Tab-separated table of C-alpha atoms and ligand atoms in Angstrom:
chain	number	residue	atom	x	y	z
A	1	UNK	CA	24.370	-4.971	14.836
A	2	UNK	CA	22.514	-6.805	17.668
A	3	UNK	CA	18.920	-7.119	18.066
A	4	UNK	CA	17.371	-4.636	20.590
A	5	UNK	CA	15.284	-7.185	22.397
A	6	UNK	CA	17.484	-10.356	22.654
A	7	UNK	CA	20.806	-9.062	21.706
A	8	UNK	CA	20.865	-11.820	18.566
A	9	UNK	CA	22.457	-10.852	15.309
A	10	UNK	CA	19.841	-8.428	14.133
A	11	UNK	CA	18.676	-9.074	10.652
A	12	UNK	CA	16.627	-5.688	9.944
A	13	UNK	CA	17.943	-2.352	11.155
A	14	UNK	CA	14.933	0.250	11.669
A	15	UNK	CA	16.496	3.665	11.928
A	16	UNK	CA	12.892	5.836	12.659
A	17	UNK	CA	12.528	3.529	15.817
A	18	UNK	CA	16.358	3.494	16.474
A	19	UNK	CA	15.859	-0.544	16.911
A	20	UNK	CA	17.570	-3.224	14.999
A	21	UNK	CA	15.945	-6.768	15.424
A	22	UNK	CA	16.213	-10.667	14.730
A	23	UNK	CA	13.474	-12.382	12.483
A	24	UNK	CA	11.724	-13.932	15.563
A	25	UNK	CA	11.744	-10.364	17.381
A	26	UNK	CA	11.028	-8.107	14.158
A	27	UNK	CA	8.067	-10.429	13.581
A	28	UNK	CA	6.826	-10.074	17.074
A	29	UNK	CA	6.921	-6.502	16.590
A	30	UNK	CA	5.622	-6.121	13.243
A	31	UNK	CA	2.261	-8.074	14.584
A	32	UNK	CA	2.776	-5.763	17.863
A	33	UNK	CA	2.673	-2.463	15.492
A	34	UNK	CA	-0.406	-3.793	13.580
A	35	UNK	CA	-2.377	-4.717	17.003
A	36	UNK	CA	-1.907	-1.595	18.577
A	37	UNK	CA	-2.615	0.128	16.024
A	38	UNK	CA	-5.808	-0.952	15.878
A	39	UNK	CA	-6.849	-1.134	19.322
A	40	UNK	CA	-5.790	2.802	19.782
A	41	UNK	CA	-7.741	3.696	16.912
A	42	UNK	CA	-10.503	1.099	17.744
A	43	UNK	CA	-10.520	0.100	13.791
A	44	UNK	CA	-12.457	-3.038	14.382
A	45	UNK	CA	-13.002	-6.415	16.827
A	46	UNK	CA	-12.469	-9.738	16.432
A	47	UNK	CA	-16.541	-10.421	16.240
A	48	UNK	CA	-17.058	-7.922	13.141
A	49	UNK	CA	-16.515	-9.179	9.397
A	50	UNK	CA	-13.472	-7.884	7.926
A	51	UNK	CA	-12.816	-7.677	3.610
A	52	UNK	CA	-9.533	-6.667	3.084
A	53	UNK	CA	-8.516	-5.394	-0.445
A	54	UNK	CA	-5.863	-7.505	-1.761
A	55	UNK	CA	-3.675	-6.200	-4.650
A	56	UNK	CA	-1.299	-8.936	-4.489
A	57	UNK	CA	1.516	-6.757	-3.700
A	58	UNK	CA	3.604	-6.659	-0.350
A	59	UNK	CA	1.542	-4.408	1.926
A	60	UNK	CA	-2.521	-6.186	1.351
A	61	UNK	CA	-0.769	-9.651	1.773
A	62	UNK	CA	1.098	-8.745	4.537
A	63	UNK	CA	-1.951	-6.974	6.264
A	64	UNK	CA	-3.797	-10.159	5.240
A	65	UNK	CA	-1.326	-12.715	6.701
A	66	UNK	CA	-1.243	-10.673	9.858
A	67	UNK	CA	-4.792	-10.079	10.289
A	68	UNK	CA	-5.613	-13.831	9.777
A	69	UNK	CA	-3.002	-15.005	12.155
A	70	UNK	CA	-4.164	-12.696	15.104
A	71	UNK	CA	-7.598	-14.596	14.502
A	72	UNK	CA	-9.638	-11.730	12.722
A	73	UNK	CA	-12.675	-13.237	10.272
A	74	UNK	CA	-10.988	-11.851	7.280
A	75	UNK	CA	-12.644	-12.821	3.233
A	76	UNK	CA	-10.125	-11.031	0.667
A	77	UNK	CA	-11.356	-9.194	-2.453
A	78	UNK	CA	-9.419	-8.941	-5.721
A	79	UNK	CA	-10.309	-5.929	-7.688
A	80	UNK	CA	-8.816	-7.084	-11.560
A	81	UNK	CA	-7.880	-3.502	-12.960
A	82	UNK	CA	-7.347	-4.818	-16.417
A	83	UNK	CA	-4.039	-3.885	-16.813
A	84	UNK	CA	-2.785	-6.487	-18.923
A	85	UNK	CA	0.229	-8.749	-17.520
A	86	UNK	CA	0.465	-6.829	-14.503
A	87	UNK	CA	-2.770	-7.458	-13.247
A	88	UNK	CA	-2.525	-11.508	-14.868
A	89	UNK	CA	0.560	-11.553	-12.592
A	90	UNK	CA	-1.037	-9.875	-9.539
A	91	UNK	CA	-4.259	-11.752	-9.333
A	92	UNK	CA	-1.909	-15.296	-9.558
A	93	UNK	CA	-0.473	-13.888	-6.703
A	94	UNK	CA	-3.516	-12.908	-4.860
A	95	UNK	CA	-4.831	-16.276	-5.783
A	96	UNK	CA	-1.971	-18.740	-4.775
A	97	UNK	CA	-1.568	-16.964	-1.109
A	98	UNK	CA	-5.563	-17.304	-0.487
A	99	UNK	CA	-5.391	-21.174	-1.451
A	100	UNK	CA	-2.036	-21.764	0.329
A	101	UNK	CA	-3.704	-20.779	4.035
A	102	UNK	CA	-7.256	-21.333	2.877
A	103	UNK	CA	-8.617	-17.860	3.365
A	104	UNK	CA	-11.265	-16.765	1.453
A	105	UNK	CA	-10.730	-14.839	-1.730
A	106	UNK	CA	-13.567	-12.871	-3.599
A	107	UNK	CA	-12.576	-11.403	-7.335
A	108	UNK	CA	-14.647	-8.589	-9.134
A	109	UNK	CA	-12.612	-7.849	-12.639
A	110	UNK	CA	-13.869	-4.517	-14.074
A	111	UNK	CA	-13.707	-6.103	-17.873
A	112	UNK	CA	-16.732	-8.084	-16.460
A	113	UNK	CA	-17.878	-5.266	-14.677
A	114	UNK	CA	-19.077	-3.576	-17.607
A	115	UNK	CA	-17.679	-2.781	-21.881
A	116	UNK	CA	-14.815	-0.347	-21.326
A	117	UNK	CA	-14.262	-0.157	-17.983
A	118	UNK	CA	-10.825	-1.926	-17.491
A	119	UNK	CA	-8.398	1.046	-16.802
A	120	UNK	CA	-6.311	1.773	-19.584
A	121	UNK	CA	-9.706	1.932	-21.634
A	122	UNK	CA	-11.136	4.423	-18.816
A	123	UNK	CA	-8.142	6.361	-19.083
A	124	UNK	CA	-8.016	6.417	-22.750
A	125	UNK	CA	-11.309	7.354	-23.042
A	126	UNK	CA	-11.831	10.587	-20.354
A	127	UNK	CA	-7.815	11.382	-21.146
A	128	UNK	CA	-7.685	11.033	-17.207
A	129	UNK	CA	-4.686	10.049	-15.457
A	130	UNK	CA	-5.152	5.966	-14.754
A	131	UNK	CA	-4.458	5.992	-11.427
A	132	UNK	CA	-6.938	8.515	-10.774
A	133	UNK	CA	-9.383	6.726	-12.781
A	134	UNK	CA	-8.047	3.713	-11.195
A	135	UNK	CA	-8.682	5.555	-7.480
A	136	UNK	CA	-12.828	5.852	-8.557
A	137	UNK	CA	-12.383	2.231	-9.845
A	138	UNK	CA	-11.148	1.241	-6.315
A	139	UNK	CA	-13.313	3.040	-4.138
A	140	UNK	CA	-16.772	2.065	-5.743
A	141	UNK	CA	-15.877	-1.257	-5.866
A	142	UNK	CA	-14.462	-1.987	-2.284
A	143	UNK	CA	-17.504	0.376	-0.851
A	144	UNK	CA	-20.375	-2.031	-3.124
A	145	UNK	CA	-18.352	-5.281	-2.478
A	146	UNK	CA	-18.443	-4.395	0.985
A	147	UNK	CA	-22.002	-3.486	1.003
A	148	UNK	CA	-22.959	-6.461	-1.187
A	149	UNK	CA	-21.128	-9.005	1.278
A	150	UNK	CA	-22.484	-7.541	4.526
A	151	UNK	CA	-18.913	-6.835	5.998
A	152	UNK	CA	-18.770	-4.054	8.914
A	153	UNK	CA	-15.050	-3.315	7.964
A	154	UNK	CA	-13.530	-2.417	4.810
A	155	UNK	CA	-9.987	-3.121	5.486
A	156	UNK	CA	-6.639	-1.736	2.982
A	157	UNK	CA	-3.008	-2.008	2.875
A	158	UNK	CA	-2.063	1.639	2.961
A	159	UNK	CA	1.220	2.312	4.634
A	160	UNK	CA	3.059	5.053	6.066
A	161	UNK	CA	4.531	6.271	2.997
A	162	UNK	CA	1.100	5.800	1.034
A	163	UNK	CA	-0.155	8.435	4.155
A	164	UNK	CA	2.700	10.894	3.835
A	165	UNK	CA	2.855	10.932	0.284
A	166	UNK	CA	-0.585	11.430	0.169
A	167	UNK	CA	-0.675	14.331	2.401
A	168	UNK	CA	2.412	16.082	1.027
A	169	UNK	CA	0.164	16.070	-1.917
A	170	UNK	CA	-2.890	17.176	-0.431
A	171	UNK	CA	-0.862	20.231	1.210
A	172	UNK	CA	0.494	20.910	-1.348
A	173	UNK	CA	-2.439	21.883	-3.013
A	174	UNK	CA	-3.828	22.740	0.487
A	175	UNK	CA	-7.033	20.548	-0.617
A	176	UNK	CA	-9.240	20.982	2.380
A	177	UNK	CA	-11.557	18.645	1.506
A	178	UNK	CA	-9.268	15.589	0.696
A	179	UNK	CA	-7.883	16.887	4.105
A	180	UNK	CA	-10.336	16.593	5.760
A	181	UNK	CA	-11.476	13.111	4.553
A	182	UNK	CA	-7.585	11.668	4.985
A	183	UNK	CA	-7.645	9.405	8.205
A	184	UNK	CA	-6.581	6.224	9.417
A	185	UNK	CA	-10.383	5.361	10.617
A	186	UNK	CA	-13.096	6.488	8.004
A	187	UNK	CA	-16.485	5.719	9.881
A	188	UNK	CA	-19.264	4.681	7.803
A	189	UNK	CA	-20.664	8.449	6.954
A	190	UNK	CA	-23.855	7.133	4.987
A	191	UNK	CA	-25.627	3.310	5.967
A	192	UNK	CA	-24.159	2.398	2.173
A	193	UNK	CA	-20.841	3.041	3.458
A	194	UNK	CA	-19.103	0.499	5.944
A	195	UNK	CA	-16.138	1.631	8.149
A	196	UNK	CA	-12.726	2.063	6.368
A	197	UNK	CA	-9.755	1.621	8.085
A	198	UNK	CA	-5.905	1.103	7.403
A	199	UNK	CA	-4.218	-0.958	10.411
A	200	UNK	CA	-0.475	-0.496	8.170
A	201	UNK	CA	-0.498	3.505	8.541
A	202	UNK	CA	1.976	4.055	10.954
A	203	UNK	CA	3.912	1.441	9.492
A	204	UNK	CA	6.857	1.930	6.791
A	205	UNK	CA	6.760	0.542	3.382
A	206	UNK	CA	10.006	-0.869	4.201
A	207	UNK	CA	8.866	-2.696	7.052
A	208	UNK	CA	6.141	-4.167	5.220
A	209	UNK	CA	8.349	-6.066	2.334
A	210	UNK	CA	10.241	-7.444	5.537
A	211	UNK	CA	7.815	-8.675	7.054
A	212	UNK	CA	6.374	-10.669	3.881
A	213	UNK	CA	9.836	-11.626	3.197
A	214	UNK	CA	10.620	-13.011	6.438
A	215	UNK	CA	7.107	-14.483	6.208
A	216	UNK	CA	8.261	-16.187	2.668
A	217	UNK	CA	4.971	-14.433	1.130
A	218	UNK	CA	4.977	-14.426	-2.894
A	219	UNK	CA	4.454	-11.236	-3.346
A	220	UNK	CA	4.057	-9.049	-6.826
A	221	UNK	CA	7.550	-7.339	-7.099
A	222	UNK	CA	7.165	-5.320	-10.327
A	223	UNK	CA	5.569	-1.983	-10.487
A	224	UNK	CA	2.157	-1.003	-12.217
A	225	UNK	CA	2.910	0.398	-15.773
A	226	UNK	CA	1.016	2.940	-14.991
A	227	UNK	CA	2.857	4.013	-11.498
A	228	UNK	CA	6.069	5.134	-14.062
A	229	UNK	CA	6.113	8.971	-13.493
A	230	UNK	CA	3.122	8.852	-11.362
A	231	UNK	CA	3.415	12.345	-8.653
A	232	UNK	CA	2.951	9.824	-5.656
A	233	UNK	CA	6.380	8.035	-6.525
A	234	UNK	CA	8.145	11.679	-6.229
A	235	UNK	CA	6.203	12.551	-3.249
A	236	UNK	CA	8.221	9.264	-1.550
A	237	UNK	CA	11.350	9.845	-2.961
A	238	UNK	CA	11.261	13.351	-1.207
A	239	UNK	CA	10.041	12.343	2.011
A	240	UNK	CA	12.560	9.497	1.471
A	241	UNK	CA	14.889	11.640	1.082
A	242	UNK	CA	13.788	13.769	4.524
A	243	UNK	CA	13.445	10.756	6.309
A	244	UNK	CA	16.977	10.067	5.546
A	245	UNK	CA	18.318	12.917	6.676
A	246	UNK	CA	16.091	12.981	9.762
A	247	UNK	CA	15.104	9.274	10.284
A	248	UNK	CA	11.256	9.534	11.699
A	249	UNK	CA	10.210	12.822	9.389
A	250	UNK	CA	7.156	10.921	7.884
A	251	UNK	CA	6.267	9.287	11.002
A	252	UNK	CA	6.179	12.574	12.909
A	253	UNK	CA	4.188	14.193	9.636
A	254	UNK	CA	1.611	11.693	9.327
A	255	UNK	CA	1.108	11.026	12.803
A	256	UNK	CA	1.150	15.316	13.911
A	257	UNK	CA	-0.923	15.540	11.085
A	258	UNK	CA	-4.158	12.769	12.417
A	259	UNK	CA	-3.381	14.098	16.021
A	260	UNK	CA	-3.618	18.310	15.516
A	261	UNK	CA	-3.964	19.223	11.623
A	262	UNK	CA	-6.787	16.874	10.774
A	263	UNK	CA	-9.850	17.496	12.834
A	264	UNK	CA	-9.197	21.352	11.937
A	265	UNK	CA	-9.825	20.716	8.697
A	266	UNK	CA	-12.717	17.849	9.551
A	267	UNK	CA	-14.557	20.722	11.578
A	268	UNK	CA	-15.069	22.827	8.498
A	269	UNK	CA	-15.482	20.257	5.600
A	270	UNK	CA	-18.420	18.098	6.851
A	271	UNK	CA	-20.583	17.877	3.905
A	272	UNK	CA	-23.128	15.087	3.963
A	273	UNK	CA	-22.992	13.050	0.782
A	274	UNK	CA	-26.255	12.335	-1.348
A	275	UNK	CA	-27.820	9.833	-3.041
A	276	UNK	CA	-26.084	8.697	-6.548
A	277	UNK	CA	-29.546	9.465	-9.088
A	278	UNK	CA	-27.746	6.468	-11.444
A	279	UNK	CA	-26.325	3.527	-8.689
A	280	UNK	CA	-28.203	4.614	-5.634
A	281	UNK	CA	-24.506	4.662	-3.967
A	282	UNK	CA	-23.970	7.661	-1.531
A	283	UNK	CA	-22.263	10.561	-3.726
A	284	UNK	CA	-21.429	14.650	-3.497
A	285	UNK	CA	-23.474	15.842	-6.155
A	286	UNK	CA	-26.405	14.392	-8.356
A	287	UNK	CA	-24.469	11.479	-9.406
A	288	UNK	CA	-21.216	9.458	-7.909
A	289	UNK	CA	-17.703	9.934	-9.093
A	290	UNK	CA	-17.886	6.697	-10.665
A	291	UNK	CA	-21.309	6.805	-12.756
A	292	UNK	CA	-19.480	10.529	-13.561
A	293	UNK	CA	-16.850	8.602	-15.079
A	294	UNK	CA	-18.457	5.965	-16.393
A	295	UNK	CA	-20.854	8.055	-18.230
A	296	UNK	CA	-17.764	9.768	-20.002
A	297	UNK	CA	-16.776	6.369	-21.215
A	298	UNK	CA	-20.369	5.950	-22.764
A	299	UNK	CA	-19.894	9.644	-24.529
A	300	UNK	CA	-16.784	8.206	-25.841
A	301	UNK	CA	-17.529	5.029	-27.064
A	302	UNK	CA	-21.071	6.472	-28.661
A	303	UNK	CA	-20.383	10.068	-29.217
A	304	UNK	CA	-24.190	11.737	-29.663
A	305	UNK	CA	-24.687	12.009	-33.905
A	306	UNK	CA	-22.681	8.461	-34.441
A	307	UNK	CA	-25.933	6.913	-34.713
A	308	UNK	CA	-27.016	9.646	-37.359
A	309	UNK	CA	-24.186	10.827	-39.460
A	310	UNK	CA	-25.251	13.657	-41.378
B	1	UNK	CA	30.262	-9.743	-6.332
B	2	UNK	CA	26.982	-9.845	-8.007
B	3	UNK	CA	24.159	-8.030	-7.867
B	4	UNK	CA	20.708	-8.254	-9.088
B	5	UNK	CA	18.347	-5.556	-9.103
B	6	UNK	CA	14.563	-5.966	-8.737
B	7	UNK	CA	12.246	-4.647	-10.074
B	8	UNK	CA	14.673	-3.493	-12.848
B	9	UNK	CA	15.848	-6.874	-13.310
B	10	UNK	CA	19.277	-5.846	-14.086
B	11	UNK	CA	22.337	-7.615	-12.672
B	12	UNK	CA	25.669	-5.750	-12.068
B	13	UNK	CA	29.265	-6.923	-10.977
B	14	UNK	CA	30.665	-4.842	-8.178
B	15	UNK	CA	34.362	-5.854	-7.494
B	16	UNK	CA	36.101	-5.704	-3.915
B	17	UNK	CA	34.474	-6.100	-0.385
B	18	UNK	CA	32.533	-2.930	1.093
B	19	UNK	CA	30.229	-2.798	3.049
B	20	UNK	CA	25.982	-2.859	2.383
B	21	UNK	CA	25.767	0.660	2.934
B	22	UNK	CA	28.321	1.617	0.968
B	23	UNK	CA	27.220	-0.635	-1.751
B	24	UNK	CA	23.639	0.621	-1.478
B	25	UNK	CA	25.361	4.305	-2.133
B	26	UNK	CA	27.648	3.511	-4.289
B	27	UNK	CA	24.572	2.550	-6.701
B	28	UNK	CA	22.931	5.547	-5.794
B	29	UNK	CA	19.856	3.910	-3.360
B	30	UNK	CA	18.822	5.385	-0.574
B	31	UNK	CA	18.841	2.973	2.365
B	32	UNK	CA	15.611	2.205	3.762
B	33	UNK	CA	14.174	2.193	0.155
B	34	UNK	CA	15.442	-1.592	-0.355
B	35	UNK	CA	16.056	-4.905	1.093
B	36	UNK	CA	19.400	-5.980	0.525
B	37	UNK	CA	18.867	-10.553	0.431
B	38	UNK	CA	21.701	-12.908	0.254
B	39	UNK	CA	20.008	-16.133	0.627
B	40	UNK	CA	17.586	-16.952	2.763
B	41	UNK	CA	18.798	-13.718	5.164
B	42	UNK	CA	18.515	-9.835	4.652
B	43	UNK	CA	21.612	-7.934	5.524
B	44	UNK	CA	21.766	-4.268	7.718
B	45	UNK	CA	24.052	-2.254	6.107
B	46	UNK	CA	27.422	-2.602	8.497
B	47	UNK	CA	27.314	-6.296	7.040
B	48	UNK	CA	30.539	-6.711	5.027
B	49	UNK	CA	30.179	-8.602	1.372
B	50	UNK	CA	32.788	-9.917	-0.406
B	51	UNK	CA	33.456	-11.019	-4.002
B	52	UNK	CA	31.968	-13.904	-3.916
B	53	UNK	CA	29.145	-13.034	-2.926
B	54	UNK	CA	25.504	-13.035	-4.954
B	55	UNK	CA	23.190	-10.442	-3.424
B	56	UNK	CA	19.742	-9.628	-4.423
B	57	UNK	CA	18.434	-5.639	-3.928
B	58	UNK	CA	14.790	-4.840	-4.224
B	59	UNK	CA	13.101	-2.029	-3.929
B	60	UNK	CA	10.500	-1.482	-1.617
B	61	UNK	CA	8.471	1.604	-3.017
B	62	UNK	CA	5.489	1.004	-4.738
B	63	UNK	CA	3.780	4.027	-6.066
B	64	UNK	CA	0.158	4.849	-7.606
B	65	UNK	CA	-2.515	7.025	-5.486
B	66	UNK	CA	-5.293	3.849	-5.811
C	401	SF4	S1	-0.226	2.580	-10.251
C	401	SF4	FE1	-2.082	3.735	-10.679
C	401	SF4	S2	-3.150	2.545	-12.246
C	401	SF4	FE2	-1.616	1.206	-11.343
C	401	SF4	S3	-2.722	0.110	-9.747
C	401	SF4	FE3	-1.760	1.893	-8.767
C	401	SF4	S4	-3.327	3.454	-8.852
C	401	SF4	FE4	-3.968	1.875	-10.280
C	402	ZN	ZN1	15.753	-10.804	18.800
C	403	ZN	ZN1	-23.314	6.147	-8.853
């Protein structure tokens, strides 16, 4: 197969875009994908302050590397889950690729966030899923690191399949509100929030782990424990499974989906969130989902008559 | 040829030239779910292996709703 813009041998084949490419041509137009995408969805500008959530797997480093070589004032944050050697491994990684092109790297670890709160303890505790859990985790941690740092831009690694899987889900269920909250640009809805955006969305998880191979990034290969079984990884086996069939399925259903389905459901759903009564963080309802889930881990770890047994 | 799978770390031996593709099915992976790496290069799936060859497959799906 030759490459479709030099006619080299190509070295990646992209069925979706019916293009197969070289490495100096795929990484042209893996950096071309990224730009555009966010100059047509206006995500951010080279004189706002980005922090990009790193996980240390293929799609945040990518992001990262791409981000920082188009010029973008990019800091990194490492959110430790506590997931023993998978997030020892992860954070090495996070670490090594910060130090090798001198970016910036912030960690928060949620052991020294607070007693209990490293994810298999939060799960074990509320008997929640961990990656839901572990979704709560995320979010109030980007959104306060965010806040705390003074970025404009909170920046993740989400890719196409993340999007599709996560919106075969949400249809699934038809959950209006999650619908109506899923988009590749999440302005800043309350002054605690900053803007949220995900430059990879249109772009394939495949794609990604070429371009940080081509790249030579050292990237986390090995799953989360906790992804084993997890309803997101059958979502993207189905879809894969489409998309195989039909090459540019979950291209067509993410992208449809922003363009028409979305603001239908944004039109309805436009609650304004609150005031969190415990962390002062913007929530729906009295309190946060986090301090919601945090205070089950208190009930657990102190149930009420410990103190006093009778 | 051999073949080692990632993140499973497993390594099998397939024996006779195919091609990727039919490697990749043959082992039940969908293409487009994997990079298929023999040395420093990634291979499209028309590219023809032999047995001597020592290929590398890894998966590309990382799941989780984070
Ligand atoms: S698989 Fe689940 S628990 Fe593991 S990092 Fe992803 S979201 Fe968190
Ligand atoms: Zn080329
Ligand atoms: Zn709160």
């Amino acid at each position: 197969m030759k490459c479709t813009r030099c006619r080299a041998k190509a070295e990646v084949e992209l069925r979706a875009h019916n293009a197969g490419f070289c490495r100096p041509c795929y990484l042209f137009y893996f950096r071309r994908q990224v730009e555009r995408a966010i100059a047509a969805e206006r995500m951010f500008t080279h004189d706002e302050r980005l922090l990009v959530a790193v996980s240390g797997g293929k799609d945040s480093l990518a992001l990262w590397d791409v981000l920082a070589e188009c010029g973008y004032a990019t800091t990194g944050l490492y959110l430790g889950l506590g997931i023993g050697a998978y997030s020892a491994r992860s954070h090495e990684k996070a670490l090594k690729f910060a130090e090798q092109r001198e970016l910036e790297l912030r960690v928060v670890t949620l052991e020294e966030e607070g007693p209990g709160l490293a994810i298999p303890d939060v799960a074990a505790a509320t008997r929640r899923v961990p990656c839901s859990a572990c979704g709560t985790m995320k979010r109030h941690f980007f959104d306060t690191a965010a806040l705390a740092g003074g970025f404009e831009v909170l920046v993740t690694g989400h890719n196409l399949d993340d999007e599709a899987a996560r919106l075969m889900g949400n249809v699934l269920r038809w959950q209006r509100d999650h619908l109506a909250r899923q988009r590749p640009v999440l302005p800043a809805t309350h002054p605690k929030f900053v803007r949220k955006v995900k430059p990879l969305y249109l772009i394939s998880e495949y794609e990604t782990a070429v371009y940080a191979f081509m790249r030579g990034i050292d990237y986390i290969v090995e799953e989360c424990p906790n992804a084993v079984g997890a309803t997101q990884l059958l979502y993207k086996d189905v879809l894969n499974r489409l998309e195989h069939a039909s090459p540019g399925t979950k291209q067509a259903f993410v992208q449809e989906f922003f363009r028409s389905g979305q603001p239908a459901f944004a039109a309805v759903e436009n609650e304004e969130p609150q005031v969190c009564g415990q962390c002062g963080m913007p929530a729906y309802g009295t309190l946060c989902s986090f301090c919601r889930l945090v205070r089950q881990v208190e009930a657990r770890r102190s149930p009420p008559g410990a103190a006093a047994p009778a | 040829m051999r073949v080692h799978l990632h993140p499973q770390r497993r390594t099998v031996e397939v024996q006779g030239r195919r091609r990727v593709g039919q490697l990749l099915t043959e082992l039940g992976i969908l293409p487009g779910t994997a990079m298929v790496i023999r040395g420093e290069f990634l291979l499209t799936e028309g590219e023809v292996l032999e047995d001597v060859d020592e290929v590398e497959i890894r998966a590309v799906i990382s799941g989780g709703t984070g």
